[in-house]
Every structure is written in C-alpha cells, then in structure tokens.
Short mmCIF file of C-alpha atoms in Angstrom, two decimals:
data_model
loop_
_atom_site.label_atom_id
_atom_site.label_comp_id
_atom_site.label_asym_id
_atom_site.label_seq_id
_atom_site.Cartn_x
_atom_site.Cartn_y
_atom_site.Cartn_z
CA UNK H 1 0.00 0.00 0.00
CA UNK H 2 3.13 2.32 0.96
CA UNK H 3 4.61 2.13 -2.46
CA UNK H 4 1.98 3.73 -4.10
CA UNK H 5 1.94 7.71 -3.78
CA UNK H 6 0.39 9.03 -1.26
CA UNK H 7 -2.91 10.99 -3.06
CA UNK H 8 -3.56 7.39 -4.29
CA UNK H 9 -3.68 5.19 -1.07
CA UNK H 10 -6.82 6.21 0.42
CA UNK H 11 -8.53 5.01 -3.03
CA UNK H 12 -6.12 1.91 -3.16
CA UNK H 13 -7.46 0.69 0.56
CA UNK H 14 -10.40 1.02 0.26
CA UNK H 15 -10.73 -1.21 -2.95
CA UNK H 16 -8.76 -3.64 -1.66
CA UNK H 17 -10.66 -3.69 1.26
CA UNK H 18 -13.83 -4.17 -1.19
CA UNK H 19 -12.37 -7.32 -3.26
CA UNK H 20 -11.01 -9.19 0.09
CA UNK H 21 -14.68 -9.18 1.31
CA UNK H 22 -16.17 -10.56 -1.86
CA UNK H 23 -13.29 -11.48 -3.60
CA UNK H 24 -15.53 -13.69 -6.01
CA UNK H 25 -16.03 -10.26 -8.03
CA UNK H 26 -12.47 -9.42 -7.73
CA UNK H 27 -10.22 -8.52 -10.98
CA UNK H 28 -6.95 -7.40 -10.50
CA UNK H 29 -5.30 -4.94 -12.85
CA UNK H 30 -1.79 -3.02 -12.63
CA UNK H 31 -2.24 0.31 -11.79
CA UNK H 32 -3.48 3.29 -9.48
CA UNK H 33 -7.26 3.77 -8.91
CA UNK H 34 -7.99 5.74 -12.53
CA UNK H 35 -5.47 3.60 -14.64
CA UNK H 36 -6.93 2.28 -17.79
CA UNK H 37 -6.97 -1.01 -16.69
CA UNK H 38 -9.38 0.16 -13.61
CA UNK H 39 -11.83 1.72 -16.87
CA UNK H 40 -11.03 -1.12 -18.94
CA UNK H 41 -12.64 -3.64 -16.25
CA UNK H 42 -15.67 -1.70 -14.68
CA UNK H 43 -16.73 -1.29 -18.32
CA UNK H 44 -16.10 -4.67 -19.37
CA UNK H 45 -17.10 -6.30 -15.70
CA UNK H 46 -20.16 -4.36 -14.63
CA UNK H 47 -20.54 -4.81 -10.78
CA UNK H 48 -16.80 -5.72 -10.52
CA UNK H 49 -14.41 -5.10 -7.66
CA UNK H 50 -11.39 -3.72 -9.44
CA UNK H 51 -8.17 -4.83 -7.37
CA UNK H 52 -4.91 -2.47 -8.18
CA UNK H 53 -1.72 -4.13 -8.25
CA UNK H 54 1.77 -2.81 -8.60
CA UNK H 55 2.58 -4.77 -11.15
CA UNK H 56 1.79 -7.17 -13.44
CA UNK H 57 3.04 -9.96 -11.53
CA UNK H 58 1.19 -8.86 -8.42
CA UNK H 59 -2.38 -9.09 -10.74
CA UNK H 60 -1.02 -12.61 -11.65
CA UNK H 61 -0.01 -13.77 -8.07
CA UNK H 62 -3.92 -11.98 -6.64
CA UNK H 63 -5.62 -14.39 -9.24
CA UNK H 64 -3.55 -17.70 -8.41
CA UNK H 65 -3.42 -16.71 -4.18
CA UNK H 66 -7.74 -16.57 -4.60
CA UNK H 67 -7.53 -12.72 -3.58
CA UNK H 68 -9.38 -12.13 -7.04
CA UNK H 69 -11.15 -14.26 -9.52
CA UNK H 70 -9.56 -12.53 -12.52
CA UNK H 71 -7.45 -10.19 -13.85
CA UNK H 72 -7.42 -7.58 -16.93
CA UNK H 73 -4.00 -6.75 -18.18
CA UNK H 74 -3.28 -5.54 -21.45
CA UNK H 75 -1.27 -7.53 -24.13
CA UNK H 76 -0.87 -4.82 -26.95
CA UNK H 77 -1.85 -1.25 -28.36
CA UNK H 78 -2.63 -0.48 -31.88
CA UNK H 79 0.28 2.49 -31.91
CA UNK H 80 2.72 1.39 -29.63
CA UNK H 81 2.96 -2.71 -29.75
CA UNK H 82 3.06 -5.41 -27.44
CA UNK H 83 2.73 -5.32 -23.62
CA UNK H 84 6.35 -7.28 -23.38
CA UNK H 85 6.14 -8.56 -20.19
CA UNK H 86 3.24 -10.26 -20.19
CA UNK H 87 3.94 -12.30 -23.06
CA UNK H 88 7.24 -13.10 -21.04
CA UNK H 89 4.98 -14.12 -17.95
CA UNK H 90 1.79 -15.74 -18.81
CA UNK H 91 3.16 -18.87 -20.13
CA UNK H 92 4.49 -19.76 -16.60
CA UNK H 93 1.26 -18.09 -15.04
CA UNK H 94 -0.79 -21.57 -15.00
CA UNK H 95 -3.65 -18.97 -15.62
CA UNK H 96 -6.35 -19.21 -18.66
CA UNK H 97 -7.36 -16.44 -21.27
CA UNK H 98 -10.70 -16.43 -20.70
CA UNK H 99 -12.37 -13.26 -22.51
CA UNK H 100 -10.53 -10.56 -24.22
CA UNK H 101 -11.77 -6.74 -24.23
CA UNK H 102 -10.61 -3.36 -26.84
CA UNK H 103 -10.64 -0.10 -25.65
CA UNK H 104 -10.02 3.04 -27.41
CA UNK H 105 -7.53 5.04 -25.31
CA UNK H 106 -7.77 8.51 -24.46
CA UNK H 107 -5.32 10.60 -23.13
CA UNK H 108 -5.23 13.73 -21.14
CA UNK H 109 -1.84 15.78 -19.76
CA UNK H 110 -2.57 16.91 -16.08
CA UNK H 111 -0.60 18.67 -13.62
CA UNK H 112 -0.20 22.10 -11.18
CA UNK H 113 1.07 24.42 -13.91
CA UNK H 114 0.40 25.86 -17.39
CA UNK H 115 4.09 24.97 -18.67
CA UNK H 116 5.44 21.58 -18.22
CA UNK H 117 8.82 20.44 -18.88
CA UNK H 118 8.51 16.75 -17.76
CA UNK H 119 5.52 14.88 -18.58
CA UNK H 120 5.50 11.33 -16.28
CA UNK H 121 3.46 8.35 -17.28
CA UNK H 122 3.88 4.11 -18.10
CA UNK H 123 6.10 3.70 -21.36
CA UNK H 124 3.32 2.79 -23.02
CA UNK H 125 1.60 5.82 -22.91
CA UNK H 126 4.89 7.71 -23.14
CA UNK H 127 5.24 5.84 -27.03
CA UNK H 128 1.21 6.44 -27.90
CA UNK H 129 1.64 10.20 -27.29
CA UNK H 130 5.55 10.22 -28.49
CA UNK H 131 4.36 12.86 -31.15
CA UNK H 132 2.56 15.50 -29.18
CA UNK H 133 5.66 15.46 -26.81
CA UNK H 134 8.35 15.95 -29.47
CA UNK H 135 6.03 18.79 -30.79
CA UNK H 136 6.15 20.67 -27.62
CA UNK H 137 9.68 19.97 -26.36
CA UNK H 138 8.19 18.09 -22.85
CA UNK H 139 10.67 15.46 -21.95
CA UNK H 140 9.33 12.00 -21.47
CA UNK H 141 9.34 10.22 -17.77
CA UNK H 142 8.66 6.63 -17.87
CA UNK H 143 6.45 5.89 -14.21
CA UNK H 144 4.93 2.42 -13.13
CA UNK H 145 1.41 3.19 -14.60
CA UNK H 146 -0.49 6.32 -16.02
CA UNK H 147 -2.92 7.31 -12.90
CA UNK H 148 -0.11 6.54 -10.65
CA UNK H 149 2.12 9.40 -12.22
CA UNK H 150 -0.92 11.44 -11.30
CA UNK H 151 -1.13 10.56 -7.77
CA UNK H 152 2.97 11.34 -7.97
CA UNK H 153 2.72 14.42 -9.67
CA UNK H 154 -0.06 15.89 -7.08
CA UNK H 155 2.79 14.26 -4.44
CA UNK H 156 5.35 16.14 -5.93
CA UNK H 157 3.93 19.35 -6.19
CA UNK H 158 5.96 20.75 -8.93
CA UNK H 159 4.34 22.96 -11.45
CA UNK H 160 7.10 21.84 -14.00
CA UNK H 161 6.04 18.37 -13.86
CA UNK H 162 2.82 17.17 -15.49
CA UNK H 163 1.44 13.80 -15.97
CA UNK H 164 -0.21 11.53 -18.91
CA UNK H 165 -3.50 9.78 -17.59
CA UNK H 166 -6.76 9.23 -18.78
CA UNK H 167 -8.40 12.60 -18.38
CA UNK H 168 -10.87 11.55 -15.60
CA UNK H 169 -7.46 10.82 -13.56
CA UNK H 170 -7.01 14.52 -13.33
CA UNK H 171 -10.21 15.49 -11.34
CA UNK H 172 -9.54 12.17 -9.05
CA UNK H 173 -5.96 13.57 -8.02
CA UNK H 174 -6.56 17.38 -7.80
CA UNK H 175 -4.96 18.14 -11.21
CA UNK H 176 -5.54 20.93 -13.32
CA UNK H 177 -6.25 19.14 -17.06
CA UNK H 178 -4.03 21.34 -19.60
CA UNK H 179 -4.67 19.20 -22.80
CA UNK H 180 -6.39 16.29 -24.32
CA UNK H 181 -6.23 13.97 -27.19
CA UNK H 182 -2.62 13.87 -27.07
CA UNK H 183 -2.47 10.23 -28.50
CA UNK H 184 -0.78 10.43 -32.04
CA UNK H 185 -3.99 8.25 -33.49
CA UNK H 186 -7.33 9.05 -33.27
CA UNK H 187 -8.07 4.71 -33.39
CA UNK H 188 -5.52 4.74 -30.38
CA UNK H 189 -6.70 1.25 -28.63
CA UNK H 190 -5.74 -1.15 -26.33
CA UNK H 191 -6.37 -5.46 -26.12
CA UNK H 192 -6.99 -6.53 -22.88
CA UNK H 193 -7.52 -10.12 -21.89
CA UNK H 194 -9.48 -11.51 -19.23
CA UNK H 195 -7.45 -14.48 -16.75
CA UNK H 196 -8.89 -17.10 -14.61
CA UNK H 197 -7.67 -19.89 -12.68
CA UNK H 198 -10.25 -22.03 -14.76
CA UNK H 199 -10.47 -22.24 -18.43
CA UNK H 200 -13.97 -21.32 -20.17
CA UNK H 201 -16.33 -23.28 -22.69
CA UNK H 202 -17.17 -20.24 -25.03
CA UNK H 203 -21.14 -20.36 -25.87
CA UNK H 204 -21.95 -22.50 -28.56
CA UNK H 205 -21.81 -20.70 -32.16
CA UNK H 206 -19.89 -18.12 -30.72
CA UNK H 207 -16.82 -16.56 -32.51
CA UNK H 208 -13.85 -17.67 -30.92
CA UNK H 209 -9.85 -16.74 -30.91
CA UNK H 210 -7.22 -19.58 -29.34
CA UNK H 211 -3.98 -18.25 -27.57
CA UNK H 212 -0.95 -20.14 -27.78
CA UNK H 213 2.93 -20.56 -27.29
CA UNK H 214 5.53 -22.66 -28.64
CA UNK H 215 9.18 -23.16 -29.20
CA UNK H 216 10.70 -24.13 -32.83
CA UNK H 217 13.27 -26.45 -32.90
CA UNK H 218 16.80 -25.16 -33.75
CA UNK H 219 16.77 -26.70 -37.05
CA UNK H 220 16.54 -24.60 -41.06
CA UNK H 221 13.38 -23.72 -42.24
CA UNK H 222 11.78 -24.68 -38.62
CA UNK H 223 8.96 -21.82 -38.76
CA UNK H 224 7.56 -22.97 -41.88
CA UNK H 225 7.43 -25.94 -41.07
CA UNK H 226 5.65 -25.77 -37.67
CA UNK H 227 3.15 -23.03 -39.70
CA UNK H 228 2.39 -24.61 -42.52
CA UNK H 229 -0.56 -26.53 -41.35
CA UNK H 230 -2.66 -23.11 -40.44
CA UNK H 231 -1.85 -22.08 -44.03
CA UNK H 232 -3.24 -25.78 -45.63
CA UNK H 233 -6.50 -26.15 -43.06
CA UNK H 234 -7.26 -22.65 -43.88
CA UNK H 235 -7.00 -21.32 -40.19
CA UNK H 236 -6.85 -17.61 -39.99
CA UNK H 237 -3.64 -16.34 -37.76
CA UNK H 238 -4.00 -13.04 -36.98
CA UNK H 239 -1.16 -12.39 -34.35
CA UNK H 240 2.46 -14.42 -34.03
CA UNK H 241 5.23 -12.65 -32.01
CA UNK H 242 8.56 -14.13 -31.06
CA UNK H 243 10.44 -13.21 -27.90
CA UNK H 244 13.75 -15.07 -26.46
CA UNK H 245 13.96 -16.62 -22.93
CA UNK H 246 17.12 -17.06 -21.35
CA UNK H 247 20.50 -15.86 -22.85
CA UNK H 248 21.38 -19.10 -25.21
CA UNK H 249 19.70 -17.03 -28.13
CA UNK H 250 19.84 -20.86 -29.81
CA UNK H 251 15.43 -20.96 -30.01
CA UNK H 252 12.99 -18.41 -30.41
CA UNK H 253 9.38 -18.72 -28.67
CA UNK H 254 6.39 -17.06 -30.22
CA UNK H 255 3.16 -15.87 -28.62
CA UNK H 256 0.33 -16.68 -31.29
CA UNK H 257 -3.45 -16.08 -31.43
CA UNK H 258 -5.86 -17.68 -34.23
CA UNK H 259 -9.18 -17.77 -34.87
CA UNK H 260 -11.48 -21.23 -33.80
CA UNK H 261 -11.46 -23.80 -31.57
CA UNK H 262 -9.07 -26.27 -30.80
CA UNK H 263 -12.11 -29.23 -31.41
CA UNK H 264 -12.96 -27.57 -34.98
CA UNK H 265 -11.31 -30.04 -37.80
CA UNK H 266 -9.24 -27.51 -39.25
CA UNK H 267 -7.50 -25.97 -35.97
CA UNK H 268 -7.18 -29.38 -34.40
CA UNK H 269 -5.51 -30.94 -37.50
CA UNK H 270 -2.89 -27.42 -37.73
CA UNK H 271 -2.35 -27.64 -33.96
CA UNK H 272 -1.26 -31.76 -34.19
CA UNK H 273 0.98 -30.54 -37.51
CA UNK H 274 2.57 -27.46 -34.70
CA UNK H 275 3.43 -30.22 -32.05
CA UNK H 276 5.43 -32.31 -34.74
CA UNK H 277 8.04 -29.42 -35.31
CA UNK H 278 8.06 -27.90 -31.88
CA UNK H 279 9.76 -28.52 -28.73
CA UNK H 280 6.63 -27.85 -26.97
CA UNK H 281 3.07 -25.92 -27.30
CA UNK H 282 0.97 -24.17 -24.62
CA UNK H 283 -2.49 -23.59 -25.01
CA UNK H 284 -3.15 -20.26 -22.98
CA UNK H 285 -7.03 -20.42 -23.66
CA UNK H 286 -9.98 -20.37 -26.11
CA UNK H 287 -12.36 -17.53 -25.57
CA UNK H 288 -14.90 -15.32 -27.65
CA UNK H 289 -14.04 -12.91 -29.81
CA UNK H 290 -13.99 -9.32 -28.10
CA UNK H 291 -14.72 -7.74 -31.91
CA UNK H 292 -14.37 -9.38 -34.73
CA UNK H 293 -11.24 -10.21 -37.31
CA UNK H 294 -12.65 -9.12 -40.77
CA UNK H 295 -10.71 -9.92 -43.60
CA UNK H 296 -8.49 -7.64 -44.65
#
C-alpha cells in the first residue's frame, strides 16, 4: 500500500478492502485507482471489484493466491505494440485467457502548472503520445502506470512536472487538465484479456480466438514448417510474435493467437501438424471474440 503515492492510497485501501470481502467479483489490474486497466474492467465487468496491483506480476499472483477471480491486463496497443512482459509471464502463469476486451484510449496531460517540462506516465503511454511530446519539447518520464504518475505528480507538487493519464485521472488527483487527445492516433486502442484460474467453454456458435505458445526447434526452415498446417486447413492467424527466454539465443518462442477452436477439424488438425516441429506448445485459452477479425 506504501509504495503507491500518497494521493492514491486512500482510493487503493479502500478497494482492496472491497475485493477481500467478496473477492468472487475481484479482478486485479496493474495500476493506481484511474489507470486504464481500472476503466477497462468496470466497463467490461459491470458490478466488478477492481483490485490495483503494482505490477503485473502482483495481478497474476492476486488471481492464483484466490484474492481475485480474474485479472485484466493488457497484451498490446494499436500504436505502440506489445505489452512485453506479459507475453514473457503468462506462459508460466498456469492462468487461462478467458475473454478478451478493446478499448479506445484517451489521453489527457494533467498537472499544477500551465508549462510543463517533464511529462510522467507508463512507457506505453509515453510511445502512444511520443508525437505530441516531441512537438512541444516536454521530456518523457517513464512511471509504473499512467494514474499513478498522477497521484505522484499531485505528491510532488511541482508545477514543472505534469502527468499523462486518462483525463478523468485529473479530477480524481486534484490536477488541473491542460490538454487532451494527445495520443498520435485518433483509433488509439488497447487489447486486454481476461485471466482465470479455470479455463472457459465459449457459448456454442460463438466466434472464438485460441492463444498459444511454442518453441521451434533449432533446425533450417523450422517456422515454416511448424506453420504450414494453419496455411493448408485454412485457419486464420491473426497475431504471431517471437520473444527469447534465457540468454542461449539458440530458439525463439512465439506468442500466437488464431481464430477457432481447438475441437474444430481444421484448428485441431494445424495444432497436431505445430506439435510435430516444436519442442513444446501451450495452449493459454480459447475464448470469444472481443470484436471481430474481418478480412483484410
């Protein structure tokens, strides 16, 4: 509770307070009360008990310890990429994708004076507003989350020092709100997914993605090869990343989401055709579809 800044730990007791009485409608998220993983779930999760966690590993360790049912963390944003560390740390989770959520991201820059020379927020937001910044000559400050650089900068108290929230952060910490729509797209937006302990049966009919990892054996043409099946059962893969583990730099591991279901012919015969040229595959969940994929 003491590591988060002090305008911020009233808000942060009392909703964790909330989701260790009924921690059946608990979600934890990383962030501050007012991040946009806090938004991202109470619109989602109507009735939920948002839990803030310091980190990403603390929303991870609240789901598997029982204080929360779920979390919401976000894997990627349409301008500034993937969420890197949780692709690095839901693999070894044990938790299950269960839903996934897009939100269009707004930004507002908030602070105690007219003329900012810092601006303070996550990296992530940092990149999505990289643009406006340059523009205006404010120096970039990477913090731990967005609405906790507001709660800082009201800590602070320097008029030189603004922050980069959503805008509704700014009346919730005392800020005055000197600009908005400082993201450098006007589609700015953000996947979420949904984690549980338990994995889901998605409704009958309904659209569905599957979330996956696996490691190519060291050998030419390895990639194709493990691949190639999606292409001939006519699966649609709409996100592969890669990402090293470990410093042998011998094996790359890839983070991949397609659309289906496991138990659909055409998935289930690409997915046997992945095992054969991998090391190894982890299913991370099948879900529904937040929106859909159209074709391009």
């Amino acid at each position: 509770m003491e590591s988060y800044p002090a305008p911020a730990r009233a808000a942060v007791r009392a909703m964790t307070d909330a989701a260790a009485a009924d921690p059946a409608r608990a979600v934890a998220i990383q962030g501050a009360p007012g991040c946009n993983s806090h938004i991202a779930a109470e619109t989602m999760l109507a009735g939920c008990l948002a839990l803030p966690c310091l980190s990403f590993e603390d929303a991870l360790d609240a789901v598997k310890d029982g204080r929360a049912a779920r979390a919401l963390l976000p894997v990627e944003n349409s301008l500034h990429g993937r969420v890197a560390d949780i692709h690095l740390l839901l693999p070894g989770s044990g938790l299950h994708i269960t839903g996934e959520w897009f939100m269009p991201i707004r930004y507002g820059l908030m602070g105690l004076g007219t003329q900012p020379v810092q601006a303070m927020s996550h990296p992530q937001a940092l990149g999505q507003c990289r643009t406006w910044l340059r523009a205006r000559g404010i120096e970039p400050v990477a913090y731990a989350d967005t609405a906790g650089a507001a709660a800082a900068v009201r800590e602070l108290g320097d008029p030189a020092v603004a922050a980069i929230a959503p805008p509704s952060a700014a009346r919730l910490y005392g800020l005055d709100l000197l600009a908005e729509g400082l993201e450098d797209a006007h589609d700015n937006t953000t996947r979420f997914v949904l984690l549980a302990a338990d994995a889901v049966t998605p409704p009958d009919g309904a659209a569905c993605m599957t979330s996956f990892v696996f490691e190519v054996r060291n050998v030419p043409a390895a990639l194709y090869k493990a691949l190639g099946g999606f292409a001939t059962n006519g699966v649609n893969l709409t996100k592969l990343e890669s990402y090293q583990r470990g410093a042998s730099f011998a094996a790359t591991q890839f983070f991949c989401d397609v659309e289906g279901r496991p138990e659909e012919g055409g998935l289930g015969r690409a997915l046997d055709e992945l095992r054969f040229h991998c090391k190894w595959v982890r299913m991370l969940g099948t879900y529904p579809q937040g929106r859909p994929r159209p074709a391009a």
